PDB file of C-alpha atoms in Angstrom:
ATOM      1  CA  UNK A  24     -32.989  -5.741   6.355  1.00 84.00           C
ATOM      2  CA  UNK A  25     -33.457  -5.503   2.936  1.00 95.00           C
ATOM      3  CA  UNK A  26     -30.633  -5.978   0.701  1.00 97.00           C
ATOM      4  CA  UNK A  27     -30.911  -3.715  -1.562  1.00 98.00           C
ATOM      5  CA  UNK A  28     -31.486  -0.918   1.730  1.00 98.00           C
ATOM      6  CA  UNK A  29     -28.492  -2.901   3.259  1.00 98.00           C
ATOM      7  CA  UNK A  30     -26.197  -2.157   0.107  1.00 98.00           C
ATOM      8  CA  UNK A  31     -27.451   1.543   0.032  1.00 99.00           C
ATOM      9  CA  UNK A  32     -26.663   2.448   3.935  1.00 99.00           C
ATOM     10  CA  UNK A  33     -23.080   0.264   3.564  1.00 99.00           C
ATOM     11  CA  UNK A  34     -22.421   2.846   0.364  1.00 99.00           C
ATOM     12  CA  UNK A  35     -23.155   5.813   2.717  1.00 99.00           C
ATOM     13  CA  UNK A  36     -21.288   4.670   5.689  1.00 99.00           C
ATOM     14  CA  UNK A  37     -18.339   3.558   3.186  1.00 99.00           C
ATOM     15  CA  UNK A  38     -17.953   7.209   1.436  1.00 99.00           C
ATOM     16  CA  UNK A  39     -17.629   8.577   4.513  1.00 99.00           C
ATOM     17  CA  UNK A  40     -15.515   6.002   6.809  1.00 99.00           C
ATOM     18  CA  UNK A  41     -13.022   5.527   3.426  1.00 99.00           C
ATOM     19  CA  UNK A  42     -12.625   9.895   3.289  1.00 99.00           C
ATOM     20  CA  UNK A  43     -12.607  10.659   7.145  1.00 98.00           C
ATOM     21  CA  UNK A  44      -9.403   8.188   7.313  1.00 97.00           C
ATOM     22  CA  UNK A  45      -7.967   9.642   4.886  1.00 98.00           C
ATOM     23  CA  UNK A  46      -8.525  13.004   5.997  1.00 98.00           C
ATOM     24  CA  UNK A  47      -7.008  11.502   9.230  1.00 96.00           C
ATOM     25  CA  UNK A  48      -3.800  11.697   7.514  1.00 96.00           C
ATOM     26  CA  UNK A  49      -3.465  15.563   7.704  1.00 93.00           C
ATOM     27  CA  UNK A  50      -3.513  14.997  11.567  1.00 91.00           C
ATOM     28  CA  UNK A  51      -0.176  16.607  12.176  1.00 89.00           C
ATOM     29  CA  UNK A  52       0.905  17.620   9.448  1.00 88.00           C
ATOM     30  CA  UNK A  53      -1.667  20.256   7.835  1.00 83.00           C
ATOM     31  CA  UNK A  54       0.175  23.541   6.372  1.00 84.00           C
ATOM     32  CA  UNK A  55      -0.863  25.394  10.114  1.00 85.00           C
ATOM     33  CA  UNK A  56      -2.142  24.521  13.386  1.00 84.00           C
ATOM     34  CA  UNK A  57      -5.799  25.634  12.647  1.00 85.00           C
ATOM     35  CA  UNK A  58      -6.448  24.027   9.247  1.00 88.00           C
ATOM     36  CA  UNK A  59      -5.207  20.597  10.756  1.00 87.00           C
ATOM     37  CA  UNK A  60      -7.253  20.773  13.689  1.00 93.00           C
ATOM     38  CA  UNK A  61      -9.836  21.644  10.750  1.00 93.00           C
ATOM     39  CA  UNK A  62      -9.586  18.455   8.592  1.00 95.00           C
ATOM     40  CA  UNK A  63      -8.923  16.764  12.136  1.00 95.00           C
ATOM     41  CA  UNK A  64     -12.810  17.915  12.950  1.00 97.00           C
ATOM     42  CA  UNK A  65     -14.196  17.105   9.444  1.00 98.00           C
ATOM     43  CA  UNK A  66     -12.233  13.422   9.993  1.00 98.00           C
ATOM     44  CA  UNK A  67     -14.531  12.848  12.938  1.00 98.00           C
ATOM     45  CA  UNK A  68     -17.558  14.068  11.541  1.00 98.00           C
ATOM     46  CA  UNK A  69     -17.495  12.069   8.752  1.00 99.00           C
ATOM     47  CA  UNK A  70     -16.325   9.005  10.799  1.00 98.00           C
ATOM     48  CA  UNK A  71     -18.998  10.154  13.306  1.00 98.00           C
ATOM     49  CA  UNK A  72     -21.671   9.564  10.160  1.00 99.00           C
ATOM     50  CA  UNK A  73     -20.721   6.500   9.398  1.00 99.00           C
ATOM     51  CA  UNK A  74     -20.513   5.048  12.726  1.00 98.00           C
ATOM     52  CA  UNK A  75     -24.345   5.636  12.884  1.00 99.00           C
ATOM     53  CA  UNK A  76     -24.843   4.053   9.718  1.00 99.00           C
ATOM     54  CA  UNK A  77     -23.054   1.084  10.778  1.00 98.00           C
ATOM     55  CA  UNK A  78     -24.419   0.685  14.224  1.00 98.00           C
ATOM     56  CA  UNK A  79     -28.029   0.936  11.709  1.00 98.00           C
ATOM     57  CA  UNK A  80     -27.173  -1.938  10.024  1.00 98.00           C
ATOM     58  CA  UNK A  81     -25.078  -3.920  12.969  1.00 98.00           C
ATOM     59  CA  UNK A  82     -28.212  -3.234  15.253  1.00 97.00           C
ATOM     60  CA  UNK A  83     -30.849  -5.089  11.748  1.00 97.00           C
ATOM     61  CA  UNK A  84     -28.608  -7.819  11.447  1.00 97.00           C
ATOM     62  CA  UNK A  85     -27.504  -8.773  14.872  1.00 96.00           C
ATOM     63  CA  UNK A  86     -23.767  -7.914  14.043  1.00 95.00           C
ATOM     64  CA  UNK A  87     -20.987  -5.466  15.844  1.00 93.00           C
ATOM     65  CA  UNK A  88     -20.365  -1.965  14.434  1.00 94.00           C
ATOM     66  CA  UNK A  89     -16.345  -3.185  13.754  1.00 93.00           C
ATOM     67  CA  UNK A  90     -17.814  -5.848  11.424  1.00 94.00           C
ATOM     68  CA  UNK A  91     -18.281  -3.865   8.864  1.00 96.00           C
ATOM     69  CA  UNK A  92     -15.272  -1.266   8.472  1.00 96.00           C
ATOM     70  CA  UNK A  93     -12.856  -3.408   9.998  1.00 94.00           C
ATOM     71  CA  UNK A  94     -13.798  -6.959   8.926  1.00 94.00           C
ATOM     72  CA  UNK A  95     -14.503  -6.789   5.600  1.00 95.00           C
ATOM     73  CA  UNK A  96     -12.143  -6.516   2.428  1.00 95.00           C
ATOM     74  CA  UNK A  97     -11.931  -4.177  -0.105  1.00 96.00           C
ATOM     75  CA  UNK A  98     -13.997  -5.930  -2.482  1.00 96.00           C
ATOM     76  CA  UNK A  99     -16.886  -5.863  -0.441  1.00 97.00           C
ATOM     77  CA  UNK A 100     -16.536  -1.723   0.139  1.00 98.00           C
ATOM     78  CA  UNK A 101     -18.938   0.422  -1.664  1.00 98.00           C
ATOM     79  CA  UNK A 102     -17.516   3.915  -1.308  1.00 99.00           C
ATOM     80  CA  UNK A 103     -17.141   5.755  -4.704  1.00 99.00           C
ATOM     81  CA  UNK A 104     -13.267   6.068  -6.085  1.00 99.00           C
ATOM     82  CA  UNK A 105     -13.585   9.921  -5.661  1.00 99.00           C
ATOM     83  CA  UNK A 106     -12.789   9.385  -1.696  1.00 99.00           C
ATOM     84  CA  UNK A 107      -9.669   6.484  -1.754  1.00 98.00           C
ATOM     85  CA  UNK A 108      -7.493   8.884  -3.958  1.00 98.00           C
ATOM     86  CA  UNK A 109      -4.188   9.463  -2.006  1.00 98.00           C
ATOM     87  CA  UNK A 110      -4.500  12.947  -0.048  1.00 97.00           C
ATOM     88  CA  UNK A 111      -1.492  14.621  -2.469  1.00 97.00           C
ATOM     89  CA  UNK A 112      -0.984  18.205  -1.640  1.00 96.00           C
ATOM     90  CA  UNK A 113      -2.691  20.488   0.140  1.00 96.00           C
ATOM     91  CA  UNK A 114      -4.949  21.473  -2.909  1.00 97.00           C
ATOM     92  CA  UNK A 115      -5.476  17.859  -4.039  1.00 98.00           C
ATOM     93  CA  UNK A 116      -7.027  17.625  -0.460  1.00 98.00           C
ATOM     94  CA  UNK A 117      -9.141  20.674  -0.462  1.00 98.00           C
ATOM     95  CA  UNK A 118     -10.683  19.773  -4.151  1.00 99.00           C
ATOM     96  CA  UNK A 119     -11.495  15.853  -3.559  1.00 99.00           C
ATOM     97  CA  UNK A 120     -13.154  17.650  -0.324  1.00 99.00           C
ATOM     98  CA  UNK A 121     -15.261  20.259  -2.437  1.00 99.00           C
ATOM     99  CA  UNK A 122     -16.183  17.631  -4.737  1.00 99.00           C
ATOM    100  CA  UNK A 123     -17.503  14.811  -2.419  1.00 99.00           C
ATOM    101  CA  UNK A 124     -19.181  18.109  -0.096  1.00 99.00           C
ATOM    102  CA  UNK A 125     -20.802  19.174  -3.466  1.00 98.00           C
ATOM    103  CA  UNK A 126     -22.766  16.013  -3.226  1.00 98.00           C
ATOM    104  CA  UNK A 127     -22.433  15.499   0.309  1.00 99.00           C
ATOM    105  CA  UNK A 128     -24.575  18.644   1.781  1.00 99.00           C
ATOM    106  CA  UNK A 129     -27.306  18.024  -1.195  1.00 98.00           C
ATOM    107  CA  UNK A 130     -27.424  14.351  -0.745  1.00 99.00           C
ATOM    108  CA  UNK A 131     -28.302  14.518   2.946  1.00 99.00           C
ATOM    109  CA  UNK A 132     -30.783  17.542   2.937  1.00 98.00           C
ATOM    110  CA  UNK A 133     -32.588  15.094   0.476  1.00 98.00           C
ATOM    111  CA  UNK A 134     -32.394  12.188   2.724  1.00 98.00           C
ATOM    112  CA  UNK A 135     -34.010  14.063   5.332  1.00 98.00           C
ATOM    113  CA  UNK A 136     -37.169  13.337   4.172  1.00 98.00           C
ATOM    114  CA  UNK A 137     -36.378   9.577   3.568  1.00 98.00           C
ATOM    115  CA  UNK A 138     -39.189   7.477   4.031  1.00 97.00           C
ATOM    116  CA  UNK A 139     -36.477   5.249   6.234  1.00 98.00           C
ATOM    117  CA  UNK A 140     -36.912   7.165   9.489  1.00 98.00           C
ATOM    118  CA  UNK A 141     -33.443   5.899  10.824  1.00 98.00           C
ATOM    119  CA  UNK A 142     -31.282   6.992   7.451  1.00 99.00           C
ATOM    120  CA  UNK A 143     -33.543  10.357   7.865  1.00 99.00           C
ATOM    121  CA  UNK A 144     -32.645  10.955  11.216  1.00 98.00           C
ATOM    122  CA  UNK A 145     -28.796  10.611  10.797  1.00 99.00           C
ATOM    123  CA  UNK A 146     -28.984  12.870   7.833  1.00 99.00           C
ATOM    124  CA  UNK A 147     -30.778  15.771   9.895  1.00 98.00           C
ATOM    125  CA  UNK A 148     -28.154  15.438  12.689  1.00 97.00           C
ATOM    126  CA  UNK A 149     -24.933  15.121   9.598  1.00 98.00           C
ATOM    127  CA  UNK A 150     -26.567  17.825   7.436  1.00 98.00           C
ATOM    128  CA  UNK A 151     -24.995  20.701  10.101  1.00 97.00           C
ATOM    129  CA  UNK A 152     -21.719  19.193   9.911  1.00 98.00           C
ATOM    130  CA  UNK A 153     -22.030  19.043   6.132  1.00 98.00           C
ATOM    131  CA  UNK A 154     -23.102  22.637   6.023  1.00 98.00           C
ATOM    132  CA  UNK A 155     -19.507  24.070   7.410  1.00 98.00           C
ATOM    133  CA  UNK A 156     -17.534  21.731   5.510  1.00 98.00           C
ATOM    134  CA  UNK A 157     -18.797  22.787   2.118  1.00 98.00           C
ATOM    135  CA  UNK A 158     -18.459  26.143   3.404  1.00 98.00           C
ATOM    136  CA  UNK A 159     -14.355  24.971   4.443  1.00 98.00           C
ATOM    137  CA  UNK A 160     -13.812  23.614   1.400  1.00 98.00           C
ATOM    138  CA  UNK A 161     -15.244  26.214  -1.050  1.00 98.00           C
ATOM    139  CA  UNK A 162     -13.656  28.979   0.105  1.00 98.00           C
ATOM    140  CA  UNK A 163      -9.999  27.435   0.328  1.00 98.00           C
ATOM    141  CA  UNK A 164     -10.528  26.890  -3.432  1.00 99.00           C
ATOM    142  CA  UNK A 165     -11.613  29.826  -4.077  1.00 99.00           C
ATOM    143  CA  UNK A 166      -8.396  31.344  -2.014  1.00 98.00           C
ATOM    144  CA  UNK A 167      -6.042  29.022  -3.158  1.00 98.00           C
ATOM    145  CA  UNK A 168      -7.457  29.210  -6.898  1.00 98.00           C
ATOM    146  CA  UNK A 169      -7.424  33.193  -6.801  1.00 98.00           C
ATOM    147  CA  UNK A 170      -4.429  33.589  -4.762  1.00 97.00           C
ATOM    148  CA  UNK A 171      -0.553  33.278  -6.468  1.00 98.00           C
ATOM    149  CA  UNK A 172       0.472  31.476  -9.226  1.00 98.00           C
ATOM    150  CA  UNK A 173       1.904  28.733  -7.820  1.00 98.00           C
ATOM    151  CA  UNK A 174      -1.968  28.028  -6.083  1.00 98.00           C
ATOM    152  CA  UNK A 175      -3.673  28.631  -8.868  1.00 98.00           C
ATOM    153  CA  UNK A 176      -1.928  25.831 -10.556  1.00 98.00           C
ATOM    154  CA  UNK A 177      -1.512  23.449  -8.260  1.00 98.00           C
ATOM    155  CA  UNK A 178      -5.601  23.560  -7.575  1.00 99.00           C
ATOM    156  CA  UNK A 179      -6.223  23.670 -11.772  1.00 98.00           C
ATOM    157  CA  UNK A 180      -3.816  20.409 -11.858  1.00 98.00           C
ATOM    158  CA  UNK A 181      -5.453  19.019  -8.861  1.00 98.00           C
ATOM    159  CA  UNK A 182      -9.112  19.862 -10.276  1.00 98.00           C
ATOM    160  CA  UNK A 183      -8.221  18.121 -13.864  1.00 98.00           C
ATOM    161  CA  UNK A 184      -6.721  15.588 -11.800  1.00 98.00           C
ATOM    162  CA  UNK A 185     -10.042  14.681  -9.269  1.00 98.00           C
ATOM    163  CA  UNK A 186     -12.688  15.394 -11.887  1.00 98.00           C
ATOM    164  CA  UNK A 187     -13.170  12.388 -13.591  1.00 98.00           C
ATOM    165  CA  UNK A 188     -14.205  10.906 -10.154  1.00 98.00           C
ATOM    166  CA  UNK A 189     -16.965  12.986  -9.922  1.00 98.00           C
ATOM    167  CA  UNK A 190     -19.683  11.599 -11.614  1.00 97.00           C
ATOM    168  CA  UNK A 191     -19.467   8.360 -10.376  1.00 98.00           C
ATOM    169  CA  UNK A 192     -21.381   9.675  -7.006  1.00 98.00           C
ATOM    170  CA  UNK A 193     -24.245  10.355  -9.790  1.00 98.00           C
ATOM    171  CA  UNK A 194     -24.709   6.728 -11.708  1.00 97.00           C
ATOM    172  CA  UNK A 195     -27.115   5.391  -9.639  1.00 97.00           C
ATOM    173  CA  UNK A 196     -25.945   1.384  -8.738  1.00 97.00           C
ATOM    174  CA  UNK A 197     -29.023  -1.165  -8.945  1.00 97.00           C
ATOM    175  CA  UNK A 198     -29.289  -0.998  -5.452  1.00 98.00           C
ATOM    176  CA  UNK A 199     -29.817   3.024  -5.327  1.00 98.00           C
ATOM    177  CA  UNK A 200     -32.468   2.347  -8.217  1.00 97.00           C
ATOM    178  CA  UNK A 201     -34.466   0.090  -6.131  1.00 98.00           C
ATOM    179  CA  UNK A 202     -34.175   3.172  -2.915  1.00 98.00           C
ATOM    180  CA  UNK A 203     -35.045   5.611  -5.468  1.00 97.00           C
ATOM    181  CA  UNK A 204     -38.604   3.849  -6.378  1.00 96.00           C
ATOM    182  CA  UNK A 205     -39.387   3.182  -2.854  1.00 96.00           C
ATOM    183  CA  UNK A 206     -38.737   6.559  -1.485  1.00 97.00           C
ATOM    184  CA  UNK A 207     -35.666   5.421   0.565  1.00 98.00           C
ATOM    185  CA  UNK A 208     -33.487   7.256  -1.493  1.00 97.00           C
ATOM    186  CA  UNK A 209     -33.547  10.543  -3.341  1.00 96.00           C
ATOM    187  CA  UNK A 210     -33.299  11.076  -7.156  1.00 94.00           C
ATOM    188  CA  UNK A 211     -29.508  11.444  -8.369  1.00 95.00           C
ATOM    189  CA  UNK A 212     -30.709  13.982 -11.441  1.00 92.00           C
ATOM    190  CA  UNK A 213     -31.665  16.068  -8.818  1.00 91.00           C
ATOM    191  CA  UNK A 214     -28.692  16.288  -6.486  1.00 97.00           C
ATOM    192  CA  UNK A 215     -26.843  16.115  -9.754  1.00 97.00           C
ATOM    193  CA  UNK A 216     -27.893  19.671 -10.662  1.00 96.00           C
ATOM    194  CA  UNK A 217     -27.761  21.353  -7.120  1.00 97.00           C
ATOM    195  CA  UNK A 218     -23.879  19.999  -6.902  1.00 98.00           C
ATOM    196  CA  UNK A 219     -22.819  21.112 -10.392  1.00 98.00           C
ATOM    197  CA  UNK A 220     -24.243  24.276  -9.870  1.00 98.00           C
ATOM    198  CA  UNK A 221     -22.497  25.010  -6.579  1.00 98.00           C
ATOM    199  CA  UNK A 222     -19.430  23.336  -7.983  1.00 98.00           C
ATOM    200  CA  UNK A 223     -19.342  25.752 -11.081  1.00 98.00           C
ATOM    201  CA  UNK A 224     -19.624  29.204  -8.903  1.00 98.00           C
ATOM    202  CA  UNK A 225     -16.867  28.097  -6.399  1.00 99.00           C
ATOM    203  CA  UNK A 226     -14.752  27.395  -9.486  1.00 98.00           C
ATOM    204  CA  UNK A 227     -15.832  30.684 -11.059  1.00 98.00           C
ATOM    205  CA  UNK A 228     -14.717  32.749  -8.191  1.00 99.00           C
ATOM    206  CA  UNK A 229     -11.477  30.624  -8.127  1.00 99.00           C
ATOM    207  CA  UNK A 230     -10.618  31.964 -11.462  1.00 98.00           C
ATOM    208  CA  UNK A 231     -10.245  28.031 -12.301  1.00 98.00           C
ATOM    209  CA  UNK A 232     -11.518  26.269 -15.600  1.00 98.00           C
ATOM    210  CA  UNK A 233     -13.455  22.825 -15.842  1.00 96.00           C
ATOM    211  CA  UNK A 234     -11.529  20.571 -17.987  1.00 94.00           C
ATOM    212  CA  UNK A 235     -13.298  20.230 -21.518  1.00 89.00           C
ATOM    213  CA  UNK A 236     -13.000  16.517 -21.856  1.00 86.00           C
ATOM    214  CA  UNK A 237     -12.263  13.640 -19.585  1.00 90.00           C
ATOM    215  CA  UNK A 238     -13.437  10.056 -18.968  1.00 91.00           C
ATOM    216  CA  UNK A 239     -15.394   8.953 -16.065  1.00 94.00           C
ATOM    217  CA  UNK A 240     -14.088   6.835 -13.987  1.00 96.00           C
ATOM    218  CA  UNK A 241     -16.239   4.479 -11.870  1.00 96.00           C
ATOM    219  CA  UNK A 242     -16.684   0.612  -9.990  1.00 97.00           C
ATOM    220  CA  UNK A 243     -16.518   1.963  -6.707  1.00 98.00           C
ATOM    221  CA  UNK A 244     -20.456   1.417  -5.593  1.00 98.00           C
ATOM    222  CA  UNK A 245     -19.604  -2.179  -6.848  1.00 97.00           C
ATOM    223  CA  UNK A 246     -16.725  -3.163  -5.434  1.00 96.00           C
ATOM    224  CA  UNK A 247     -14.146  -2.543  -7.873  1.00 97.00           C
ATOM    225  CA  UNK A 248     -11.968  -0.214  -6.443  1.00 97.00           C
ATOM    226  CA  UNK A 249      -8.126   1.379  -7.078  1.00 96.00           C
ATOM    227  CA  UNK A 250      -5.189  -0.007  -5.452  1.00 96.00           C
ATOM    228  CA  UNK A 251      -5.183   2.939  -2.553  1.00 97.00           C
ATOM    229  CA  UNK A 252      -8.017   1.525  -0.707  1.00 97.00           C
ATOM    230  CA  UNK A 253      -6.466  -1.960  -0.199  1.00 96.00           C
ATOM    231  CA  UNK A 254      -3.375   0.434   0.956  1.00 96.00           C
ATOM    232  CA  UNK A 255      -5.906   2.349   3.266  1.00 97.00           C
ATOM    233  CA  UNK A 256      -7.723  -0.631   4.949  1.00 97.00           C
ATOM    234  CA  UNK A 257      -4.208  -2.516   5.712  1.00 94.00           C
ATOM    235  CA  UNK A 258      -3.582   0.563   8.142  1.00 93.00           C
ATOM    236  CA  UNK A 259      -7.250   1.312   9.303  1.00 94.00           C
ATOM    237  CA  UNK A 260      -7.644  -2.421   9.981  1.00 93.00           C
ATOM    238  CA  UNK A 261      -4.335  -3.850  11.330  1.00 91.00           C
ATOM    239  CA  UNK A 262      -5.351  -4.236  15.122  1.00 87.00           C
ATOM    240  CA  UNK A 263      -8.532  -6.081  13.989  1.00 86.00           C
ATOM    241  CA  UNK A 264      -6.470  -8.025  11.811  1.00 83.00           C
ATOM    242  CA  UNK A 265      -3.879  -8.584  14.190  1.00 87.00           C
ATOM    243  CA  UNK A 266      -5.678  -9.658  16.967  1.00 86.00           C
ATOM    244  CA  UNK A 267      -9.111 -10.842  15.625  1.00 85.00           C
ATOM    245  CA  UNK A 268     -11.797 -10.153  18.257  1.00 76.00           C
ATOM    246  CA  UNK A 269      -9.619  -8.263  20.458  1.00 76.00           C
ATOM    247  CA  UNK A 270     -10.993  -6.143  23.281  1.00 74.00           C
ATOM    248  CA  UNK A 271      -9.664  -2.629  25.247  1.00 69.00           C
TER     249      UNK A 271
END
């Protein structure tokens, strides 16, 4: 495989093994029974994703699917910063969520016309998944944002908070460049403009305001990450890590 094509499926598979574990935190103790079992769902869809982009890349380069989520350390992880921030409070969760499903749904309805049949075919199957949890995520901003005081808040403090991460998913590493030119990957301008557009009406209708100023944040697609996902990866990977090689 093709490194720079390696580097771009390891970035998709990353963004969305790094946020379905963390989402995987909820499991038991959402606010009520039917939004855990909610984030429970997204967990494994997004884990689901990955797993296919692994088993891609484990299946070109003669490796096992656990090599690459569960074998490798954080330096070598390409997921953008926006999905390692700790899970907070409810509305911490439910904005990172909007934000990464703002470029999430758009991202993969472009990359199903990839001119890499195998990334194209995972993205047609993920895009339906995709489709509800923008749908989740919107409209418990827009209820949370337009709902007491308290909510509103908390969502504006989580929203100034979780911005900055944003437009990291947007600068295009080398490696996306090269997918761009080749047709492997879609243009970022593009998606850029579909995600801020459906980012600004759900915060609209959430009576919440954009921060005027803030600085971008970014080193995730290249390996330099924040101190959560080394935190993250000791849990995800302790039975590998443990017991290298280990079979049940």
């Amino acid at each position: 495989m093709q490194k720079d094509l390696r580097d771009f499926t390891m970035m998709l598979a990353d963004n969305s093994m790094i946020l379905g574990q963390r989402l995987a935190e909820w499991c038991g103790h959402g606010p009520i029974l039917e939004q855990d079992i909610a984030l429970t769902n997204i967990a494994l869809d997004l884990i689901g994703e990955a797993r296919n982009y692994y088993q891609y890349l484990a299946n070109e380069e003669g490796k096992e699917e656990d090599d690459y989520p569960m074998r490798r350390d954080a330096r070598s992880f390409k997921n953008v910063l926006l999905v390692e921030q700790p899970n907070g409070n409810w509305g911490d969760t439910i904005i990172r969520q909007l934000l990464f499903d703002c470029w999430h749904y758009y991202h993969l309805e472009a990359m199903t016309r990839s001119n890499d049949e195998t990334l194209a075919s995972i993205a047609k199957k993920s895009i339906k998944e995709a489709a509800y949890h923008i749908t989740f995520s919107g409209e418990w901003t827009i209820r949370l944002g337009d709902g007491t005081d308290e909510s509103h808040q908390k969502m504006q403090d989580a929203l100034e908070r979780l911005i900055p991460f944003f437009e990291e998913i947007f600068m295009a590493a080398d490696y996306e460049q090269v997918c761009q030119s080749t047709g492997i990957s879609p243009d970022l301008s593009s998606i850029k403009d579909q995600a801020y557009a459906r980012l600004n009406d759900v915060i609209t209708k959430a009576t919440l305001k954009m921060p005027d100023q803030y600085f971008n944040k970014k080193g995730g697609k290249t390996g330099l990450h924040s101190e959560y996902l080394g935190h993250l990866l000791s849990d995800m990977q302790f039975l590998q890590r443990a017991y290298p090689g280990g079979t049940w």
